[in-house]
mmCIF file with all atom_site columns, C-alpha atoms in Angstrom:
data_model
loop_
_atom_site.group_PDB
_atom_site.id
_atom_site.type_symbol
_atom_site.label_atom_id
_atom_site.label_alt_id
_atom_site.label_comp_id
_atom_site.label_asym_id
_atom_site.label_entity_id
_atom_site.label_seq_id
_atom_site.pdbx_PDB_ins_code
_atom_site.Cartn_x
_atom_site.Cartn_y
_atom_site.Cartn_z
_atom_site.occupancy
_atom_site.B_iso_or_equiv
_atom_site.pdbx_formal_charge
_atom_site.auth_seq_id
_atom_site.auth_comp_id
_atom_site.auth_asym_id
_atom_site.auth_atom_id
_atom_site.pdbx_PDB_model_num
ATOM 1   C CA . MET X 1 1   ? 43.007 45.762 168.253 1.00 0.00 ? 145 MET X CA 1
ATOM 2   C CA . LEU X 1 2   ? 39.741 47.379 169.178 1.00 0.00 ? 146 LEU X CA 1
ATOM 3   C CA . ALA X 1 3   ? 37.918 44.082 168.500 1.00 0.00 ? 147 ALA X CA 1
ATOM 4   C CA . ALA X 1 4   ? 40.209 42.333 170.962 1.00 0.00 ? 148 ALA X CA 1
ATOM 5   C CA . VAL X 1 5   ? 39.612 44.889 173.676 1.00 0.00 ? 149 VAL X CA 1
ATOM 6   C CA . VAL X 1 6   ? 35.820 44.810 173.146 1.00 0.00 ? 150 VAL X CA 1
ATOM 7   C CA . ALA X 1 7   ? 35.951 40.905 173.233 1.00 0.00 ? 151 ALA X CA 1
ATOM 8   C CA . ARG X 1 8   ? 38.006 40.801 176.427 1.00 0.00 ? 152 ARG X CA 1
ATOM 9   C CA . HIS X 1 9   ? 35.566 43.291 178.137 1.00 0.00 ? 153 HIS X CA 1
ATOM 10  C CA . HIS X 1 10  ? 32.571 41.155 177.312 1.00 0.00 ? 154 HIS X CA 1
ATOM 11  C CA . ALA X 1 11  ? 34.439 37.908 178.297 1.00 0.00 ? 155 ALA X CA 1
ATOM 12  C CA . ASP X 1 12  ? 34.461 39.083 181.925 1.00 0.00 ? 156 ASP X CA 1
ATOM 13  C CA . ARG X 1 13  ? 30.654 38.825 181.938 1.00 0.00 ? 157 ARG X CA 1
ATOM 14  C CA . TYR X 1 14  ? 30.745 35.110 181.157 1.00 0.00 ? 158 TYR X CA 1
ATOM 15  C CA . LEU X 1 15  ? 33.369 33.764 183.382 1.00 0.00 ? 159 LEU X CA 1
ATOM 16  C CA . PRO X 1 16  ? 32.389 30.381 184.755 1.00 0.00 ? 160 PRO X CA 1
ATOM 17  C CA . ASP X 1 17  ? 32.710 29.423 188.426 1.00 0.00 ? 161 ASP X CA 1
ATOM 18  C CA . PRO X 1 18  ? 35.526 28.312 188.972 1.00 0.00 ? 162 PRO X CA 1
ATOM 19  C CA . PRO X 1 19  ? 37.364 30.667 186.518 1.00 0.00 ? 163 PRO X CA 1
ATOM 20  C CA . VAL X 1 20  ? 39.069 29.186 183.467 1.00 0.00 ? 164 VAL X CA 1
ATOM 21  C CA . ARG X 1 21  ? 42.850 28.766 183.575 1.00 0.00 ? 165 ARG X CA 1
ATOM 22  C CA . GLN X 1 22  ? 45.265 29.924 180.956 1.00 0.00 ? 166 GLN X CA 1
ATOM 23  C CA . ILE X 1 23  ? 48.211 27.513 180.859 1.00 0.00 ? 167 ILE X CA 1
ATOM 24  C CA . GLU X 1 24  ? 51.698 28.881 180.505 1.00 0.00 ? 168 GLU X CA 1
ATOM 25  C CA . THR X 1 25  ? 53.722 27.648 177.516 1.00 0.00 ? 169 THR X CA 1
ATOM 26  C CA . GLY X 1 26  ? 57.307 26.896 177.018 1.00 0.00 ? 170 GLY X CA 1
ATOM 27  C CA . PRO X 1 27  ? 59.214 28.227 173.938 1.00 0.00 ? 171 PRO X CA 1
ATOM 28  C CA . ARG X 1 28  ? 57.398 27.741 170.653 1.00 0.00 ? 172 ARG X CA 1
ATOM 29  C CA . ILE X 1 29  ? 58.285 24.481 168.855 1.00 0.00 ? 173 ILE X CA 1
ATOM 30  C CA . TRP X 1 30  ? 59.481 25.521 165.369 1.00 0.00 ? 174 TRP X CA 1
ATOM 31  C CA . TYR X 1 31  ? 59.730 22.891 162.558 1.00 0.00 ? 175 TYR X CA 1
ATOM 32  C CA . PRO X 1 32  ? 62.637 23.228 160.075 1.00 0.00 ? 176 PRO X CA 1
ATOM 33  C CA . ALA X 1 33  ? 61.793 24.463 156.686 1.00 0.00 ? 177 ALA X CA 1
ATOM 34  C CA . GLY X 1 34  ? 61.162 21.537 154.373 1.00 0.00 ? 178 GLY X CA 1
ATOM 35  C CA . GLN X 1 35  ? 60.139 19.329 157.310 1.00 0.00 ? 179 GLN X CA 1
ATOM 36  C CA . TYR X 1 36  ? 56.843 20.815 158.088 1.00 0.00 ? 180 TYR X CA 1
ATOM 37  C CA . PRO X 1 37  ? 54.165 18.321 159.166 1.00 0.00 ? 181 PRO X CA 1
ATOM 38  C CA . VAL X 1 38  ? 50.994 18.262 157.203 1.00 0.00 ? 182 VAL X CA 1
ATOM 39  C CA . LEU X 1 39  ? 47.494 17.962 158.629 1.00 0.00 ? 183 LEU X CA 1
ATOM 40  C CA . ALA X 1 40  ? 44.681 16.394 156.645 1.00 0.00 ? 184 ALA X CA 1
ATOM 41  C CA . LEU X 1 41  ? 41.289 17.857 156.860 1.00 0.00 ? 185 LEU X CA 1
ATOM 42  C CA . PRO X 1 42  ? 38.035 15.957 156.463 1.00 0.00 ? 186 PRO X CA 1
ATOM 43  C CA . ASP X 1 43  ? 37.568 17.212 152.881 1.00 0.00 ? 187 ASP X CA 1
ATOM 44  C CA . GLY X 1 44  ? 40.876 15.885 151.819 1.00 0.00 ? 188 GLY X CA 1
ATOM 45  C CA . GLU X 1 45  ? 42.674 19.192 151.841 1.00 0.00 ? 189 GLU X CA 1
ATOM 46  C CA . HIS X 1 46  ? 46.063 19.451 153.561 1.00 0.00 ? 190 HIS X CA 1
ATOM 47  C CA . ARG X 1 47  ? 47.464 22.179 155.815 1.00 0.00 ? 191 ARG X CA 1
ATOM 48  C CA . THR X 1 48  ? 51.106 22.709 156.660 1.00 0.00 ? 192 THR X CA 1
ATOM 49  C CA . VAL X 1 49  ? 52.101 23.332 160.253 1.00 0.00 ? 193 VAL X CA 1
ATOM 50  C CA . LYS X 1 50  ? 55.245 25.539 160.723 1.00 0.00 ? 194 LYS X CA 1
ATOM 51  C CA . SER X 1 51  ? 55.225 25.750 164.623 1.00 0.00 ? 195 SER X CA 1
ATOM 52  C CA . VAL X 1 52  ? 53.070 24.629 167.583 1.00 0.00 ? 196 VAL X CA 1
ATOM 53  C CA . LEU X 1 53  ? 52.712 25.802 171.107 1.00 0.00 ? 197 LEU X CA 1
ATOM 54  C CA . ASN X 1 54  ? 54.767 24.046 173.683 1.00 0.00 ? 198 ASN X CA 1
ATOM 55  C CA . VAL X 1 55  ? 52.189 22.958 176.303 1.00 0.00 ? 199 VAL X CA 1
ATOM 56  C CA . ARG X 1 56  ? 54.070 21.472 179.177 1.00 0.00 ? 200 ARG X CA 1
ATOM 57  C CA . GLU X 1 57  ? 51.228 20.193 181.313 1.00 0.00 ? 201 GLU X CA 1
ATOM 58  C CA . THR X 1 58  ? 48.041 18.259 180.785 1.00 0.00 ? 202 THR X CA 1
ATOM 59  C CA . MET X 1 59  ? 45.118 20.460 179.978 1.00 0.00 ? 203 MET X CA 1
ATOM 60  C CA . HIS X 1 60  ? 41.849 19.933 181.812 1.00 0.00 ? 204 HIS X CA 1
ATOM 61  C CA . PHE X 1 61  ? 38.244 21.208 181.381 1.00 0.00 ? 205 PHE X CA 1
ATOM 62  C CA . GLY X 1 62  ? 38.324 24.935 181.353 1.00 0.00 ? 206 GLY X CA 1
ATOM 63  C CA . ASP X 1 63  ? 42.045 25.244 180.377 1.00 0.00 ? 207 ASP X CA 1
ATOM 64  C CA . TYR X 1 64  ? 43.473 26.979 177.315 1.00 0.00 ? 208 TYR X CA 1
ATOM 65  C CA . VAL X 1 65  ? 46.690 28.320 176.028 1.00 0.00 ? 209 VAL X CA 1
ATOM 66  C CA . TRP X 1 66  ? 47.174 31.363 173.686 1.00 0.00 ? 210 TRP X CA 1
ATOM 67  C CA . ASN X 1 67  ? 50.417 32.882 172.336 1.00 0.00 ? 211 ASN X CA 1
ATOM 68  C CA . ASP X 1 68  ? 50.682 34.601 169.137 1.00 0.00 ? 212 ASP X CA 1
ATOM 69  C CA . GLN X 1 69  ? 53.861 36.389 169.840 1.00 0.00 ? 213 GLN X CA 1
ATOM 70  C CA . HIS X 1 70  ? 56.275 36.375 166.826 1.00 0.00 ? 214 HIS X CA 1
ATOM 71  C CA . VAL X 1 71  ? 53.693 34.806 164.571 1.00 0.00 ? 215 VAL X CA 1
ATOM 72  C CA . PRO X 1 72  ? 53.284 36.642 161.249 1.00 0.00 ? 216 PRO X CA 1
ATOM 73  C CA . GLN X 1 73  ? 49.919 37.801 159.939 1.00 0.00 ? 217 GLN X CA 1
ATOM 74  C CA . GLY X 1 74  ? 48.334 35.383 157.500 1.00 0.00 ? 218 GLY X CA 1
ATOM 75  C CA . ASP X 1 75  ? 45.420 33.047 156.951 1.00 0.00 ? 219 ASP X CA 1
ATOM 76  C CA . THR X 1 76  ? 43.695 31.869 160.124 1.00 0.00 ? 220 THR X CA 1
ATOM 77  C CA . TRP X 1 77  ? 41.963 28.610 160.496 1.00 0.00 ? 221 TRP X CA 1
ATOM 78  C CA . VAL X 1 78  ? 40.675 26.352 163.208 1.00 0.00 ? 222 VAL X CA 1
ATOM 79  C CA . ARG X 1 79  ? 41.047 22.653 163.822 1.00 0.00 ? 223 ARG X CA 1
ATOM 80  C CA . VAL X 1 80  ? 38.582 20.764 166.208 1.00 0.00 ? 224 VAL X CA 1
ATOM 81  C CA . ASP X 1 81  ? 39.684 17.395 167.298 1.00 0.00 ? 225 ASP X CA 1
ATOM 82  C CA . LEU X 1 82  ? 36.545 15.677 168.744 1.00 0.00 ? 226 LEU X CA 1
ATOM 83  C CA . ALA X 1 83  ? 38.514 12.602 169.830 1.00 0.00 ? 227 ALA X CA 1
ATOM 84  C CA . ARG X 1 84  ? 40.885 14.635 171.993 1.00 0.00 ? 228 ARG X CA 1
ATOM 85  C CA . GLN X 1 85  ? 38.285 17.363 172.853 1.00 0.00 ? 229 GLN X CA 1
ATOM 86  C CA . LEU X 1 86  ? 40.659 20.008 171.780 1.00 0.00 ? 230 LEU X CA 1
ATOM 87  C CA . LEU X 1 87  ? 40.376 23.165 169.456 1.00 0.00 ? 231 LEU X CA 1
ATOM 88  C CA . SER X 1 88  ? 43.485 24.603 167.862 1.00 0.00 ? 232 SER X CA 1
ATOM 89  C CA . VAL X 1 89  ? 43.881 27.890 166.080 1.00 0.00 ? 233 VAL X CA 1
ATOM 90  C CA . PHE X 1 90  ? 46.406 28.370 163.395 1.00 0.00 ? 234 PHE X CA 1
ATOM 91  C CA . ARG X 1 91  ? 47.652 31.622 161.758 1.00 0.00 ? 235 ARG X CA 1
ATOM 92  C CA . ASP X 1 92  ? 49.978 31.482 158.747 1.00 0.00 ? 236 ASP X CA 1
ATOM 93  C CA . GLY X 1 93  ? 50.705 27.847 159.570 1.00 0.00 ? 237 GLY X CA 1
ATOM 94  C CA . HIS X 1 94  ? 51.587 28.505 163.273 1.00 0.00 ? 238 HIS X CA 1
ATOM 95  C CA . GLU X 1 95  ? 49.420 27.289 166.355 1.00 0.00 ? 239 GLU X CA 1
ATOM 96  C CA . ILE X 1 96  ? 48.488 30.368 168.339 1.00 0.00 ? 240 ILE X CA 1
ATOM 97  C CA . GLY X 1 97  ? 45.863 28.900 170.635 1.00 0.00 ? 241 GLY X CA 1
ATOM 98  C CA . SER X 1 98  ? 44.312 25.688 171.995 1.00 0.00 ? 242 SER X CA 1
ATOM 99  C CA . ALA X 1 99  ? 41.584 24.899 174.352 1.00 0.00 ? 243 ALA X CA 1
ATOM 100 C CA . VAL X 1 100 ? 39.626 21.964 175.863 1.00 0.00 ? 244 VAL X CA 1
ATOM 101 C CA . ILE X 1 101 ? 36.173 21.889 174.439 1.00 0.00 ? 245 ILE X CA 1
ATOM 102 C CA . LEU X 1 102 ? 32.608 20.635 174.876 1.00 0.00 ? 246 LEU X CA 1
ATOM 103 C CA . TYR X 1 103 ? 30.773 19.205 171.930 1.00 0.00 ? 247 TYR X CA 1
ATOM 104 C CA . GLY X 1 104 ? 27.369 17.546 171.088 1.00 0.00 ? 248 GLY X CA 1
ATOM 105 C CA . THR X 1 105 ? 25.934 14.525 172.712 1.00 0.00 ? 249 THR X CA 1
ATOM 106 C CA . ASP X 1 106 ? 24.780 11.347 170.925 1.00 0.00 ? 250 ASP X CA 1
ATOM 107 C CA . GLY X 1 107 ? 21.289 12.802 170.490 1.00 0.00 ? 251 GLY X CA 1
ATOM 108 C CA . LYS X 1 108 ? 22.564 16.076 169.004 1.00 0.00 ? 252 LYS X CA 1
ATOM 109 C CA . PRO X 1 109 ? 26.099 15.328 167.754 1.00 0.00 ? 253 PRO X CA 1
ATOM 110 C CA . THR X 1 110 ? 28.488 17.976 166.467 1.00 0.00 ? 254 THR X CA 1
ATOM 111 C CA . PRO X 1 111 ? 28.728 17.740 162.737 1.00 0.00 ? 255 PRO X CA 1
ATOM 112 C CA . THR X 1 112 ? 32.154 16.842 161.249 1.00 0.00 ? 256 THR X CA 1
ATOM 113 C CA . GLY X 1 113 ? 33.657 18.368 158.032 1.00 0.00 ? 257 GLY X CA 1
ATOM 114 C CA . VAL X 1 114 ? 35.017 21.651 156.861 1.00 0.00 ? 258 VAL X CA 1
ATOM 115 C CA . PHE X 1 115 ? 32.885 24.730 157.423 1.00 0.00 ? 259 PHE X CA 1
ATOM 116 C CA . PRO X 1 116 ? 33.367 28.433 156.787 1.00 0.00 ? 260 PRO X CA 1
ATOM 117 C CA . ILE X 1 117 ? 32.646 30.916 159.634 1.00 0.00 ? 261 ILE X CA 1
ATOM 118 C CA . MET X 1 118 ? 29.157 32.153 158.345 1.00 0.00 ? 262 MET X CA 1
ATOM 119 C CA . GLU X 1 119 ? 28.449 34.897 161.036 1.00 0.00 ? 263 GLU X CA 1
ATOM 120 C CA . LYS X 1 120 ? 30.047 36.414 164.173 1.00 0.00 ? 264 LYS X CA 1
ATOM 121 C CA . GLN X 1 121 ? 28.277 37.973 167.126 1.00 0.00 ? 265 GLN X CA 1
ATOM 122 C CA . VAL X 1 122 ? 29.720 39.073 170.329 1.00 0.00 ? 266 VAL X CA 1
ATOM 123 C CA . GLU X 1 123 ? 26.301 38.582 172.053 1.00 0.00 ? 267 GLU X CA 1
ATOM 124 C CA . HIS X 1 124 ? 23.981 36.109 170.765 1.00 0.00 ? 268 HIS X CA 1
ATOM 125 C CA . ARG X 1 125 ? 21.083 34.184 172.243 1.00 0.00 ? 269 ARG X CA 1
ATOM 126 C CA . SER X 1 126 ? 19.889 30.863 170.824 1.00 0.00 ? 270 SER X CA 1
ATOM 127 C CA . SER X 1 127 ? 16.206 31.068 169.802 1.00 0.00 ? 271 SER X CA 1
ATOM 128 C CA . LEU X 1 128 ? 15.976 27.316 169.790 1.00 0.00 ? 272 LEU X CA 1
ATOM 129 C CA . TYR X 1 129 ? 17.413 26.650 173.339 1.00 0.00 ? 273 TYR X CA 1
ATOM 130 C CA . ASP X 1 130 ? 16.835 30.106 174.894 1.00 0.00 ? 274 ASP X CA 1
ATOM 131 C CA . ALA X 1 131 ? 20.484 30.188 175.890 1.00 0.00 ? 275 ALA X CA 1
ATOM 132 C CA . GLU X 1 132 ? 23.295 32.671 175.821 1.00 0.00 ? 276 GLU X CA 1
ATOM 133 C CA . MET X 1 133 ? 25.937 31.987 173.150 1.00 0.00 ? 277 MET X CA 1
ATOM 134 C CA . PRO X 1 134 ? 28.644 34.740 173.702 1.00 0.00 ? 278 PRO X CA 1
ATOM 135 C CA . PHE X 1 135 ? 31.294 35.173 171.058 1.00 0.00 ? 279 PHE X CA 1
ATOM 136 C CA . MET X 1 136 ? 29.297 33.106 168.534 1.00 0.00 ? 280 MET X CA 1
ATOM 137 C CA . LEU X 1 137 ? 30.885 31.979 165.380 1.00 0.00 ? 281 LEU X CA 1
ATOM 138 C CA . ARG X 1 138 ? 28.143 30.358 163.277 1.00 0.00 ? 282 ARG X CA 1
ATOM 139 C CA . LEU X 1 139 ? 29.271 27.387 161.270 1.00 0.00 ? 283 LEU X CA 1
ATOM 140 C CA . THR X 1 140 ? 26.016 25.949 159.825 1.00 0.00 ? 284 THR X CA 1
ATOM 141 C CA . GLY X 1 141 ? 22.623 27.208 158.690 1.00 0.00 ? 285 GLY X CA 1
ATOM 142 C CA . ASP X 1 142 ? 20.868 25.210 161.420 1.00 0.00 ? 286 ASP X CA 1
ATOM 143 C CA . GLY X 1 143 ? 22.691 26.999 164.250 1.00 0.00 ? 287 GLY X CA 1
ATOM 144 C CA . VAL X 1 144 ? 25.834 24.944 165.061 1.00 0.00 ? 288 VAL X CA 1
ATOM 145 C CA . ALA X 1 145 ? 28.535 27.304 166.253 1.00 0.00 ? 289 ALA X CA 1
ATOM 146 C CA . ILE X 1 146 ? 31.587 27.800 168.395 1.00 0.00 ? 290 ILE X CA 1
ATOM 147 C CA . HIS X 1 147 ? 30.864 29.936 171.429 1.00 0.00 ? 291 HIS X CA 1
ATOM 148 C CA . ALA X 1 148 ? 31.780 30.537 175.059 1.00 0.00 ? 292 ALA X CA 1
ATOM 149 C CA . SER X 1 149 ? 30.643 27.851 177.504 1.00 0.00 ? 293 SER X CA 1
ATOM 150 C CA . ASN X 1 150 ? 31.262 26.740 180.990 1.00 0.00 ? 294 ASN X CA 1
ATOM 151 C CA . VAL X 1 151 ? 33.587 23.939 179.972 1.00 0.00 ? 295 VAL X CA 1
ATOM 152 C CA . ARG X 1 152 ? 33.366 21.300 182.715 1.00 0.00 ? 296 ARG X CA 1
ATOM 153 C CA . ARG X 1 153 ? 33.411 17.561 183.014 1.00 0.00 ? 297 ARG X CA 1
ATOM 154 C CA . GLY X 1 154 ? 30.067 15.966 182.448 1.00 0.00 ? 298 GLY X CA 1
ATOM 155 C CA . SER X 1 155 ? 28.772 18.744 180.229 1.00 0.00 ? 299 SER X CA 1
ATOM 156 C CA . ALA X 1 156 ? 27.882 18.672 176.580 1.00 0.00 ? 300 ALA X CA 1
ATOM 157 C CA . THR X 1 157 ? 26.173 20.913 173.960 1.00 0.00 ? 301 THR X CA 1
ATOM 158 C CA . HIS X 1 158 ? 23.334 20.511 171.497 1.00 0.00 ? 302 HIS X CA 1
ATOM 159 C CA . GLY X 1 159 ? 25.878 20.091 168.666 1.00 0.00 ? 303 GLY X CA 1
ATOM 160 C CA . CYS X 1 160 ? 27.845 23.340 169.199 1.00 0.00 ? 304 CYS X CA 1
ATOM 161 C CA . ILE X 1 161 ? 31.459 23.622 170.191 1.00 0.00 ? 305 ILE X CA 1
ATOM 162 C CA . GLY X 1 162 ? 31.914 25.167 173.670 1.00 0.00 ? 306 GLY X CA 1
ATOM 163 C CA . VAL X 1 163 ? 35.226 26.868 174.664 1.00 0.00 ? 307 VAL X CA 1
ATOM 164 C CA . PRO X 1 164 ? 36.220 28.707 177.779 1.00 0.00 ? 308 PRO X CA 1
ATOM 165 C CA . PRO X 1 165 ? 34.961 32.252 177.795 1.00 0.00 ? 309 PRO X CA 1
ATOM 166 C CA . SER X 1 166 ? 38.389 33.998 177.940 1.00 0.00 ? 310 SER X CA 1
ATOM 167 C CA . PHE X 1 167 ? 39.538 31.783 175.023 1.00 0.00 ? 311 PHE X CA 1
ATOM 168 C CA . ALA X 1 168 ? 36.243 32.504 173.174 1.00 0.00 ? 312 ALA X CA 1
ATOM 169 C CA . ALA X 1 169 ? 37.068 36.282 173.258 1.00 0.00 ? 313 ALA X CA 1
ATOM 170 C CA . LEU X 1 170 ? 40.556 35.713 171.837 1.00 0.00 ? 314 LEU X CA 1
ATOM 171 C CA . LEU X 1 171 ? 39.349 33.446 169.122 1.00 0.00 ? 315 LEU X CA 1
ATOM 172 C CA . PHE X 1 172 ? 36.524 35.800 168.210 1.00 0.00 ? 316 PHE X CA 1
ATOM 173 C CA . ALA X 1 173 ? 39.058 38.654 167.759 1.00 0.00 ? 317 ALA X CA 1
ATOM 174 C CA . ALA X 1 174 ? 41.481 36.382 165.728 1.00 0.00 ? 318 ALA X CA 1
ATOM 175 C CA . VAL X 1 175 ? 39.054 35.078 163.046 1.00 0.00 ? 319 VAL X CA 1
ATOM 176 C CA . LYS X 1 176 ? 36.811 36.685 160.424 1.00 0.00 ? 320 LYS X CA 1
ATOM 177 C CA . ARG X 1 177 ? 33.922 35.511 158.342 1.00 0.00 ? 321 ARG X CA 1
ATOM 178 C CA . GLY X 1 178 ? 34.872 32.992 155.754 1.00 0.00 ? 322 GLY X CA 1
ATOM 179 C CA . ASP X 1 179 ? 37.761 31.601 157.780 1.00 0.00 ? 323 ASP X CA 1
ATOM 180 C CA . THR X 1 180 ? 37.929 27.721 157.777 1.00 0.00 ? 324 THR X CA 1
ATOM 181 C CA . VAL X 1 181 ? 36.862 25.526 160.785 1.00 0.00 ? 325 VAL X CA 1
ATOM 182 C CA . ALA X 1 182 ? 37.721 21.859 160.275 1.00 0.00 ? 326 ALA X CA 1
ATOM 183 C CA . ILE X 1 183 ? 35.903 19.488 162.660 1.00 0.00 ? 327 ILE X CA 1
ATOM 184 C CA . MET X 1 184 ? 37.585 16.057 162.753 1.00 0.00 ? 328 MET X CA 1
ATOM 185 C CA . PRO X 1 185 ? 35.517 13.027 163.461 1.00 0.00 ? 329 PRO X CA 1
ATOM 186 C CA . PRO X 1 186 ? 36.298 10.868 166.464 1.00 0.00 ? 330 PRO X CA 1
ATOM 187 C CA . ALA X 1 187 ? 38.605 7.876  165.576 1.00 0.00 ? 331 ALA X CA 1
ATOM 188 C CA . GLY X 1 188 ? 36.919 5.366  163.455 1.00 0.00 ? 332 GLY X CA 1
ATOM 189 C CA . ILE X 1 189 ? 33.966 7.447  162.542 1.00 0.00 ? 333 ILE X CA 1
ATOM 190 C CA . ARG X 1 190 ? 33.662 9.189  159.190 1.00 0.00 ? 334 ARG X CA 1
ATOM 191 C CA . GLY X 1 191 ? 31.726 12.526 158.970 1.00 0.00 ? 335 GLY X CA 1
#
């Protein structure tokens, strides 16, 4: 709980202009036992989904949803869909959060595959790009990470995954080192 409070406090320092928008969700969509959908990951592993968030409106740059009410504790993992520009967070098979993302350009593409979270830092500065990377979740040895960004149309990263600052704080508090991040390649491209 303390981590969540600290993360929310630091998130206020990085709010973009205009502020991000948390979308309200309808009642959670629960799948019947024995009829759970299965998501394939880039490494061939499969993950079962027990419920998803009921997002009733189109999400735009800077938008996110988060609702972990009535979701049991359990393994947490993240799925990044580059084709849809969405990141989803799952706990014990239940989607608890989703956000519109930024990702790498053609010159510095975001790698695809399955990565463990190698490192977490509330405040981090990229030595390569001399840029703030709040709520940094490092995925690769060469610096690719998920971090808070001003998520807006026309922007991209140098291979990282940028998420709205308020969402980044929630994600940071929800995951731990070693948790899985699956980055799905855009349609028709293999990682």
